[in-house]
Coordinates of C-alpha atoms in Angstrom, one line a residue:
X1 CA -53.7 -90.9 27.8
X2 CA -50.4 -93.1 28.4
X3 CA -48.5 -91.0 26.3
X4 CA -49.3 -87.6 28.0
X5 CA -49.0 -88.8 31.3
X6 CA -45.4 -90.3 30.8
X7 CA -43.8 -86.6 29.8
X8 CA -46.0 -85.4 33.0
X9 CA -44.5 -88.4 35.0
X10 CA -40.8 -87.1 34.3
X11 CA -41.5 -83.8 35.1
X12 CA -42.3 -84.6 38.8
X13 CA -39.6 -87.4 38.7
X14 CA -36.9 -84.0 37.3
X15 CA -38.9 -81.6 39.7
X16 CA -38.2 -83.9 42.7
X17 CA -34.9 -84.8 41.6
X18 CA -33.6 -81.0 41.8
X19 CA -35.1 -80.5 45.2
X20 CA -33.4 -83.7 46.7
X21 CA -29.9 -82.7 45.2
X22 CA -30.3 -79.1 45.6
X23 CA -31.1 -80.0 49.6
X24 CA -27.9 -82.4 49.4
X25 CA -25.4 -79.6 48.8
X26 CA -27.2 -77.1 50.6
X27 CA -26.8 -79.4 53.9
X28 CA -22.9 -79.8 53.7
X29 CA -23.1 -76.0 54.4
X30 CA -23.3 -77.2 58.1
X31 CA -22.4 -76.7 61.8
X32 CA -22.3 -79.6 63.9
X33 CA -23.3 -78.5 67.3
X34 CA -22.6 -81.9 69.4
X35 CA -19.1 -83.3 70.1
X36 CA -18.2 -86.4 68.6
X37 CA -21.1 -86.4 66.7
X38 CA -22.5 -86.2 62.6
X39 CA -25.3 -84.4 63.6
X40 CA -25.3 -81.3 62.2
X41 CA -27.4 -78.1 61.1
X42 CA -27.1 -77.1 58.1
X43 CA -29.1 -75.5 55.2
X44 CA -30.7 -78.7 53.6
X45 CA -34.0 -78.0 55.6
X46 CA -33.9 -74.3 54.4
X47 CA -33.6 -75.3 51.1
X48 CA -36.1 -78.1 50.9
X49 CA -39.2 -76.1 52.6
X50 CA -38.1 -73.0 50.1
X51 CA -38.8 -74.7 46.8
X52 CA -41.4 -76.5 48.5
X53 CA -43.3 -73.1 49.3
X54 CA -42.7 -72.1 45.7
X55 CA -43.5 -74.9 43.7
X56 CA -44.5 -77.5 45.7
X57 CA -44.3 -81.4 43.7
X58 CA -47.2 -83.0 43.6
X59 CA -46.1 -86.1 46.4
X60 CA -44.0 -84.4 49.0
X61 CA -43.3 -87.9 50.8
X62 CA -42.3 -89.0 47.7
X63 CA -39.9 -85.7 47.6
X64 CA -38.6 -86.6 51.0
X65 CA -37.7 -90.0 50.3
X66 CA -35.5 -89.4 47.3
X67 CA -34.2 -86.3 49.6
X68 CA -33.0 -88.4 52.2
X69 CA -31.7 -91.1 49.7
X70 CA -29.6 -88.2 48.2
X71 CA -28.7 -86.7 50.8
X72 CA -27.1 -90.1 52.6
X73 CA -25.3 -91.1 49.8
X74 CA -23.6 -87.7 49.2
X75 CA -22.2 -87.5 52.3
X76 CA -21.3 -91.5 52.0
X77 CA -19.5 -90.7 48.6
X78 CA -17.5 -87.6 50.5
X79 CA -16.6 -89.9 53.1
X80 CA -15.1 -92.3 50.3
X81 CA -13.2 -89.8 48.8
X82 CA -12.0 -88.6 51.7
X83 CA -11.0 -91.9 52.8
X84 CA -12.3 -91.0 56.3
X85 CA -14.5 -93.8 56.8
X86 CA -15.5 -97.4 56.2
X87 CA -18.5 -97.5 54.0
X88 CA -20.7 -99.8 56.2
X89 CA -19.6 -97.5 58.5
X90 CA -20.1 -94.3 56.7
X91 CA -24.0 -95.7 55.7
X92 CA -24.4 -96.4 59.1
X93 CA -23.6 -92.7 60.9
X94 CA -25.5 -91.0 57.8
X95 CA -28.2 -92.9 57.5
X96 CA -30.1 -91.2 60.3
X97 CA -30.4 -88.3 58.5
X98 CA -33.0 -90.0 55.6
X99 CA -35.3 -90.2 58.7
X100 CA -34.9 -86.7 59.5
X101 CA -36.0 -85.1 55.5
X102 CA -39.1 -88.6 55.5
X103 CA -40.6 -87.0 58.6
X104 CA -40.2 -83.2 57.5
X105 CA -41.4 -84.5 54.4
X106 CA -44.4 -86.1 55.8
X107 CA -45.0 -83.7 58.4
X108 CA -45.5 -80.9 55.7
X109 CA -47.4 -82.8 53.6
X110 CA -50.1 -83.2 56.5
X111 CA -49.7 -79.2 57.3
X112 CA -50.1 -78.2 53.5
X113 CA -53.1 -80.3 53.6
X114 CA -54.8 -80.0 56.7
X115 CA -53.8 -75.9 56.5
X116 CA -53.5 -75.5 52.7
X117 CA -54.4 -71.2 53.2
X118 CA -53.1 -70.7 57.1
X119 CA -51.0 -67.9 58.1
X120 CA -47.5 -67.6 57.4
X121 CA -46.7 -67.1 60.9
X122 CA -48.5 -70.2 62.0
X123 CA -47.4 -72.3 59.1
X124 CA -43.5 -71.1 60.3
X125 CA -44.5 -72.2 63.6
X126 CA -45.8 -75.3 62.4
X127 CA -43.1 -76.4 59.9
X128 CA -40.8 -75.3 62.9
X129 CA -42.5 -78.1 65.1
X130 CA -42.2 -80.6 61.9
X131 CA -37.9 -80.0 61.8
X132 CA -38.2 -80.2 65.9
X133 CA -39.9 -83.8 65.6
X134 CA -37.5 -84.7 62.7
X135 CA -34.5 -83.6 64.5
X136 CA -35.3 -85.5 67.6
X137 CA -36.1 -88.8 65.6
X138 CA -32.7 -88.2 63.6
X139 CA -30.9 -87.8 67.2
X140 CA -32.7 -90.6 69.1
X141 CA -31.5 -92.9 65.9
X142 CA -28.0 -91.9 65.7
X143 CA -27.7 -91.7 69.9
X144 CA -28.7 -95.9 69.4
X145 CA -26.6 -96.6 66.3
X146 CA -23.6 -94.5 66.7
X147 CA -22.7 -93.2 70.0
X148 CA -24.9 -92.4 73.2
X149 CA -25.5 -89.2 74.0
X150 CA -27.9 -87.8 76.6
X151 CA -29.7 -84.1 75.7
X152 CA -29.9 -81.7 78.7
X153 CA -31.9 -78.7 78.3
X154 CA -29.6 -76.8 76.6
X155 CA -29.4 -78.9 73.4
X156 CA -33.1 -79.1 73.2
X157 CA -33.2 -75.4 73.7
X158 CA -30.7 -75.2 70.7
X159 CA -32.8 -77.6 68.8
X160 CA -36.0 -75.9 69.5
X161 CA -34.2 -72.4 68.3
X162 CA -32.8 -73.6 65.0
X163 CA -36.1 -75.1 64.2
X164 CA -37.7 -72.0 64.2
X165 CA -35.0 -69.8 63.5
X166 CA -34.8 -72.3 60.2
X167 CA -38.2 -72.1 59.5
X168 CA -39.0 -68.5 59.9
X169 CA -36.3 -67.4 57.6
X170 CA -37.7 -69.7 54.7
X171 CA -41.1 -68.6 55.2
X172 CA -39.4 -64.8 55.4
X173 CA -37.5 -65.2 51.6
X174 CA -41.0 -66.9 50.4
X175 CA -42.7 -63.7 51.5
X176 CA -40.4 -61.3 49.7
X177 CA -40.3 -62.9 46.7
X178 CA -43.9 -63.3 46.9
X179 CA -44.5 -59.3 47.8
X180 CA -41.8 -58.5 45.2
X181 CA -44.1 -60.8 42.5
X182 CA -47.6 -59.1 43.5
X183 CA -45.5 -55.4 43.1
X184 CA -44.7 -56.5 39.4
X185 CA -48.3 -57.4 38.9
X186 CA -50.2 -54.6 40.3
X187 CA -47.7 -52.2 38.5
X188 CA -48.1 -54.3 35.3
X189 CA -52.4 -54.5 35.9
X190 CA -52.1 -50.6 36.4
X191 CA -50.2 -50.2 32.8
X192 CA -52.7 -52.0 31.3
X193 CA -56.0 -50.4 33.3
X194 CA -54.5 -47.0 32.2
X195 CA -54.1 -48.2 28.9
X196 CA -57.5 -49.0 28.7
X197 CA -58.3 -45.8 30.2
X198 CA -56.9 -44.3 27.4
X199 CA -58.6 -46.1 24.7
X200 CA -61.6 -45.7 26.7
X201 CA -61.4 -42.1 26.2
X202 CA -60.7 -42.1 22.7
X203 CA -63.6 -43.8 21.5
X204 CA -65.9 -42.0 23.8
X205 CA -64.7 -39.3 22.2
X206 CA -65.1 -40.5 18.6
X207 CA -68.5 -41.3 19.5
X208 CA -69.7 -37.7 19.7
X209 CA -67.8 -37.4 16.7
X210 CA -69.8 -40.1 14.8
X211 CA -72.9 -38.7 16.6
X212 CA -72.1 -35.6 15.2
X213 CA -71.9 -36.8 11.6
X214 CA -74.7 -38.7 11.6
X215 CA -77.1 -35.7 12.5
X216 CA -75.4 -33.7 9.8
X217 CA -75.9 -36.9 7.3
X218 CA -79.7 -37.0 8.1
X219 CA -79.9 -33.2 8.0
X220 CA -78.1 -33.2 4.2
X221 CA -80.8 -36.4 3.8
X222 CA -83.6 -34.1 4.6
X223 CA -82.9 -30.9 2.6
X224 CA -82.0 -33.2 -0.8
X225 CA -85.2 -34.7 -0.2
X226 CA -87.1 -31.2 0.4
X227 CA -84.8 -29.9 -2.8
X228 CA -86.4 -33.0 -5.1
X229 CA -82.8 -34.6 -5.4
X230 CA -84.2 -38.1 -4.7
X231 CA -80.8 -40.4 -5.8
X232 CA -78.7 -37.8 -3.8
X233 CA -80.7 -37.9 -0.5
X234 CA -80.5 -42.1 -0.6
X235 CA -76.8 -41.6 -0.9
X236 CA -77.1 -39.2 2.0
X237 CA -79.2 -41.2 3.8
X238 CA -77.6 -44.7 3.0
X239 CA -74.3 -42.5 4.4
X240 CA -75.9 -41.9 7.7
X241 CA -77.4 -45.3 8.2
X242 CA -73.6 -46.8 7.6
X243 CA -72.7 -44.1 10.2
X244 CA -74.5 -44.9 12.8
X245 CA -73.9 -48.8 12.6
X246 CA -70.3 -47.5 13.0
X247 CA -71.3 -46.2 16.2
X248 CA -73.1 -49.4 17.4
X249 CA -69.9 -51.5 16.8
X250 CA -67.8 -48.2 18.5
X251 CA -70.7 -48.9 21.3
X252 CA -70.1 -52.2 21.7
X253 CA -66.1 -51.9 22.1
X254 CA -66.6 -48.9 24.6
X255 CA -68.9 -51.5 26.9
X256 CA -66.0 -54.0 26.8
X257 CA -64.0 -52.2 27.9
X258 CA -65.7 -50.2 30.3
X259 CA -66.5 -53.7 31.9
X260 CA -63.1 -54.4 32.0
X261 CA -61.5 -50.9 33.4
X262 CA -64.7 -50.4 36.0
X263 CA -63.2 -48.8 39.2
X264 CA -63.9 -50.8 42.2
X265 CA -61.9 -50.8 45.6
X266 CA -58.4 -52.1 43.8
X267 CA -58.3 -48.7 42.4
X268 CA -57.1 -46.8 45.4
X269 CA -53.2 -46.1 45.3
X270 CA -51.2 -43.9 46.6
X271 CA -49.5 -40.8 44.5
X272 CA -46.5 -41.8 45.5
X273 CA -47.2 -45.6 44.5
X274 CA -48.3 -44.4 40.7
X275 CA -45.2 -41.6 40.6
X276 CA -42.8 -45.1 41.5
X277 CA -45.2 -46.9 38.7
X278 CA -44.7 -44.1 36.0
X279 CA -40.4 -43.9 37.1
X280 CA -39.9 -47.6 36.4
X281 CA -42.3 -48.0 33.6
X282 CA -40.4 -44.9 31.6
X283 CA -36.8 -45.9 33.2
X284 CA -37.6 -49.3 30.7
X285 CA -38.7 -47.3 28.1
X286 CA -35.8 -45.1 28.0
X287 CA -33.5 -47.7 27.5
X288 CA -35.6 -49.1 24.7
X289 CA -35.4 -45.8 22.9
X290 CA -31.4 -46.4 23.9
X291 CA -31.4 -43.0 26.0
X292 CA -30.3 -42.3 29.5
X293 CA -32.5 -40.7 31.4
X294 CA -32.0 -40.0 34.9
X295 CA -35.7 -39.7 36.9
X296 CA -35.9 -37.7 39.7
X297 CA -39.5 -37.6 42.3
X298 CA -40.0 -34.4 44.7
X299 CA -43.1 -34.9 46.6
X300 CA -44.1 -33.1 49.6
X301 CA -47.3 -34.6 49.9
X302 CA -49.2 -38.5 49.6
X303 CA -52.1 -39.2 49.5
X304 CA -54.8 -42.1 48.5
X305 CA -56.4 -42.0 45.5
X306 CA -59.8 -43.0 43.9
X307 CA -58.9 -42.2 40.3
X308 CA -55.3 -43.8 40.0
X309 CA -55.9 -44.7 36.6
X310 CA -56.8 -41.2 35.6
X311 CA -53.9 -40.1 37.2
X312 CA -51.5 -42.6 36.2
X313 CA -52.6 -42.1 32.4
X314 CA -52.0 -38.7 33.0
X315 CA -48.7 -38.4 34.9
X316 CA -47.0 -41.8 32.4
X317 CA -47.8 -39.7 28.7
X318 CA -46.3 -36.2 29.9
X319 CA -43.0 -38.4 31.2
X320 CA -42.9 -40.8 28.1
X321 CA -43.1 -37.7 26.0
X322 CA -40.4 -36.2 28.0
X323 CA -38.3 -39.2 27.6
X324 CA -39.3 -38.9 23.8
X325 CA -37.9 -35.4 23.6
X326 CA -34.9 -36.1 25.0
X327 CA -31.4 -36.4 22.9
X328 CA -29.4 -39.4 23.6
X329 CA -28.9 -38.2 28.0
X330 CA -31.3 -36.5 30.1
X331 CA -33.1 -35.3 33.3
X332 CA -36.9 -35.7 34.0
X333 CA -38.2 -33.7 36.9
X334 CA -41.4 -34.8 38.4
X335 CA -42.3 -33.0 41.4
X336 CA -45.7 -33.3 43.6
X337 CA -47.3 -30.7 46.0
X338 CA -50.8 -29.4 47.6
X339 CA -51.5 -25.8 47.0
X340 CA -54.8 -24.1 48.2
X341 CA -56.7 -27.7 47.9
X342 CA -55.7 -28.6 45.1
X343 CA -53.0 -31.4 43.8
X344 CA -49.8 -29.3 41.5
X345 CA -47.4 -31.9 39.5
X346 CA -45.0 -30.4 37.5
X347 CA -43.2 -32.5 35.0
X348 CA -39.9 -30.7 33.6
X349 CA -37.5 -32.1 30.9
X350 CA -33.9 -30.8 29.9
X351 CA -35.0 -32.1 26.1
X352 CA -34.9 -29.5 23.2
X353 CA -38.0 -27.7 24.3
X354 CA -41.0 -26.9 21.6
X355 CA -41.3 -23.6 19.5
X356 CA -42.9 -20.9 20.9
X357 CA -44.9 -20.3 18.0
X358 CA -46.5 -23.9 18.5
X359 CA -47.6 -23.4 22.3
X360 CA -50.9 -22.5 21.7
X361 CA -51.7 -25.3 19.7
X362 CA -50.4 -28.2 21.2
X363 CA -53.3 -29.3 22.6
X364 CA -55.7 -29.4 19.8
X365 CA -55.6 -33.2 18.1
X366 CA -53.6 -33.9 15.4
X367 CA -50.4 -32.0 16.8
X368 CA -47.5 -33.5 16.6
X369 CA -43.4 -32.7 16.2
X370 CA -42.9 -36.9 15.9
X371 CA -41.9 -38.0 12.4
X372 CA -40.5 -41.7 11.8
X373 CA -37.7 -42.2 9.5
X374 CA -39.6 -42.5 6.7
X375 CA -41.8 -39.0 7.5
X376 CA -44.9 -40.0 8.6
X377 CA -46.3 -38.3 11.5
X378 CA -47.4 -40.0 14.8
X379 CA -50.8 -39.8 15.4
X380 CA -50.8 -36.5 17.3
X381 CA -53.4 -37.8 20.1
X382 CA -51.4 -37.8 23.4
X383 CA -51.3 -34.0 24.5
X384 CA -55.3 -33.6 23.3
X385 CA -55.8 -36.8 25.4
X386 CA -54.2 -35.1 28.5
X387 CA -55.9 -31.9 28.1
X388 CA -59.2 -34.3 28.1
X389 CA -58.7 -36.3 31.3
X390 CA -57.4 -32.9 33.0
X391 CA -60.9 -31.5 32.2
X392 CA -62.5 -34.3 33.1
X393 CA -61.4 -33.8 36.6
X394 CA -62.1 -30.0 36.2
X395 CA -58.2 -29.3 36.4
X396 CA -55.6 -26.9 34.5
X397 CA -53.1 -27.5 32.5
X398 CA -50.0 -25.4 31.3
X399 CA -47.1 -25.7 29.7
X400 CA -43.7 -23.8 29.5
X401 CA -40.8 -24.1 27.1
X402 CA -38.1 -22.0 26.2
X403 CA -36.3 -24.2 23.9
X404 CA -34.2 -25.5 27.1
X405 CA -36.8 -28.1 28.1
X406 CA -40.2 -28.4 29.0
X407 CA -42.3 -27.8 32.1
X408 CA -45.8 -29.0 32.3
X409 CA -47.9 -28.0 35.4
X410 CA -51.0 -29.6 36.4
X411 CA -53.2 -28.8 39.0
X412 CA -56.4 -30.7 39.5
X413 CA -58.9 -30.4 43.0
X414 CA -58.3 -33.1 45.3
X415 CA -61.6 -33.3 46.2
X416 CA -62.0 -34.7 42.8
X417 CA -59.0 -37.2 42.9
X418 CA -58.7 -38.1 46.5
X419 CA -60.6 -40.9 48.0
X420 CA -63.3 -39.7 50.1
X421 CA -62.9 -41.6 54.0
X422 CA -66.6 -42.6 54.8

């Protein structure tokens, strides 16, 4: 136990450390507001409540302690170098400023625990209330040990703004980063969801499939039987019985993931939120593949959706096949409109187009133009997948080529796709 806690122990000790200098040098970019005085504004307190906000230590007095210590004898070793002051009294006209990052310190540590999930407009009024008290105590101190100074309403009016002005714009970086963050999870939890869409599909496809077989197994069982051919019906039979344990195994994998991929009220996105998923999601692929594709999104219409991962599956394998047609530069087109109730997408490409003789198959399984270096053919499964989650929502589904690109066009009833206002 000793051993484990020591590495934890110089983790908070490092953690606290960077805080205290990163406050220090943040706080020499300063304004001092008062003649003839060190009291100054500066950025320390910015800094400090910032990392605090994103990875608050586990003592924050203990934080605020070592930040004011820093802080002091920064600006006590600039005042040495600089040859400006004495060092008693340097230590003396800085030390009020240790007072100043113990309360703020202290004063958010009581917030965070007396309001650990408040508002982030009442915690910036709060933490803004904090600096104010903080401020005051720093200036009451120096006014004593350095030079008096009365405060009219104006300098408490100027205290009182920087404090929240401060304040406000920490919590306001916090909450971008933070929005920025949830963005690159929901887009990275809809990948995955329409991923399991996908496979979802699949095997409830190769279900009927195995279904299928096994009735024509027991059927081949039966007639042996009737025939007298006693070894090959077992064989036929023992064929069918493997079969269908397949399918249990195949059963229990589709409930897993069914479980996993249920919709539920996260499911309802915008088109124009999945169209910006599919763009950055291929833009990355594209410059795996070491292609540059230009993207470009023509939508005249938005609207919520119920079956985003339907749609996103849908919309993210015509554009990653575009991107996969495409030489080493190219254009994807993906364009968005409502005709006669019903949702049209077109997705064009300027990539070497597909044979005319092969249009009418494209769709069945097993088609494929993708070879690897060595020959072997991809698995042929994307366009057949398409085709099955377009009839799923009882929509169409074209295609055009005239070895100058491709144009896919969907249309699908949005009564079917968009989410129903109860």
């Amino acid at each position: 136990m000793r051993d484990h806690a020591r590495p934890t122990r110089r983790k908070e000790i490092l953690q606290m450390a960077v805080i205290a200098f990163l406050t220090a040098f943040a706080s020499e970019i300063k304004v001092i507001p008062f003649n003839g005085e060190l009291f100054r504004f500066g950025l320390g307190s910015i800094s400090f409540f910032l990392y605090i906000l994103i990875r608050p230590p586990r003592s924050l007095i203990q934080t605020g302690i070592m930040t004011g210590v820093v802080v002091v004898l920064l600006r006590v070793a600039g005042d040495g170098m600089s040859g400006h002051l004495e060092l008693a009294e340097s230590v003396r006209e800085h030390l009020p400023a240790f007072a100043f990052y113990f309360i703020y310190a202290a004063g958010l540590h009581l917030l965070i625990k007396r309001f650990p999930q408040t508002s982030p407009l009442r915690l910036g009024g709060l933490a803004a209330f904090v600096e104010l008290a903080g401020n005051t105590t720093e200036h009451l101190i120096r006014s004593v040990w350095v030079a008096h100074y009365s405060f009219g309403m104006g300098e408490w009016l100027l205290l009182i703004g920087v404090a929240i002005i401060r304040n406000y714009f920490a919590i306001g970086l916090y909450s971008a980063l933070i929005v920025n963050e949830q963005k690159k999870r929901i887009q990275e939890m809809m990948e995955v969801n329409s991923g399991l869409y996908t496979e979802t599909l699949y095997i409830e496809k190769s279900m009927k499939h195995i279904e299928q077989v096994t009735l024509a197994s027991h059927d081949l069982y039966q007639k042996l039987k009737t025939d007298g051919l006693a070894a090959y019906s077992r064989q036929a039979l023992s064929i069918a019985q493997e079969i269908h344990e397949v399918k249990k195994d195949a059963q229990r994998v589709l409930t897993g993931l069914t479980k996993l991929n249920r919709p539920d009220s996260k499911n309802n996105y915008q088109l124009s939120e999945l169209l910006r998923f599919v763009v950055n999601a291929n833009g990355t692929y594209a410059e795996y593949l070491g292609k540059q594709v230009s993207f470009q999104v023509d939508s005249t219409i938005d609207m919520e959706t119920d079956s985003a991962t339907a749609l996103l599956a849908l919309i993210n394998n015509l554009v990653a096949n575009a991107v996969e047609a495409m030489p080493a530069e190219g254009q994807v087109r993906i364009a968005a409109k409502m005709d006669e109730g019903q949702l049209v997408i077109r997705v064009q490409d300027t990539g070497k187009g597909i044979p005319e003789d092969l249009l009418p198959i494209i769709f069945e399984p097993g088609f494929t133009t993708k070879y690897n270096e060595q020959g072997v053919a991809a698995t042929g499964i994307g366009l057949s997948h398409a085709k099955d989650i377009v009839k799923s929502l009882e929509g169409t589904i074209e295609v055009q080529s005239n070895g100058q690109g491709t144009v896919f066009t969907i249309a699908l009833p949005c009564k079917n796709i968009q989410k129903r206002v109860e």
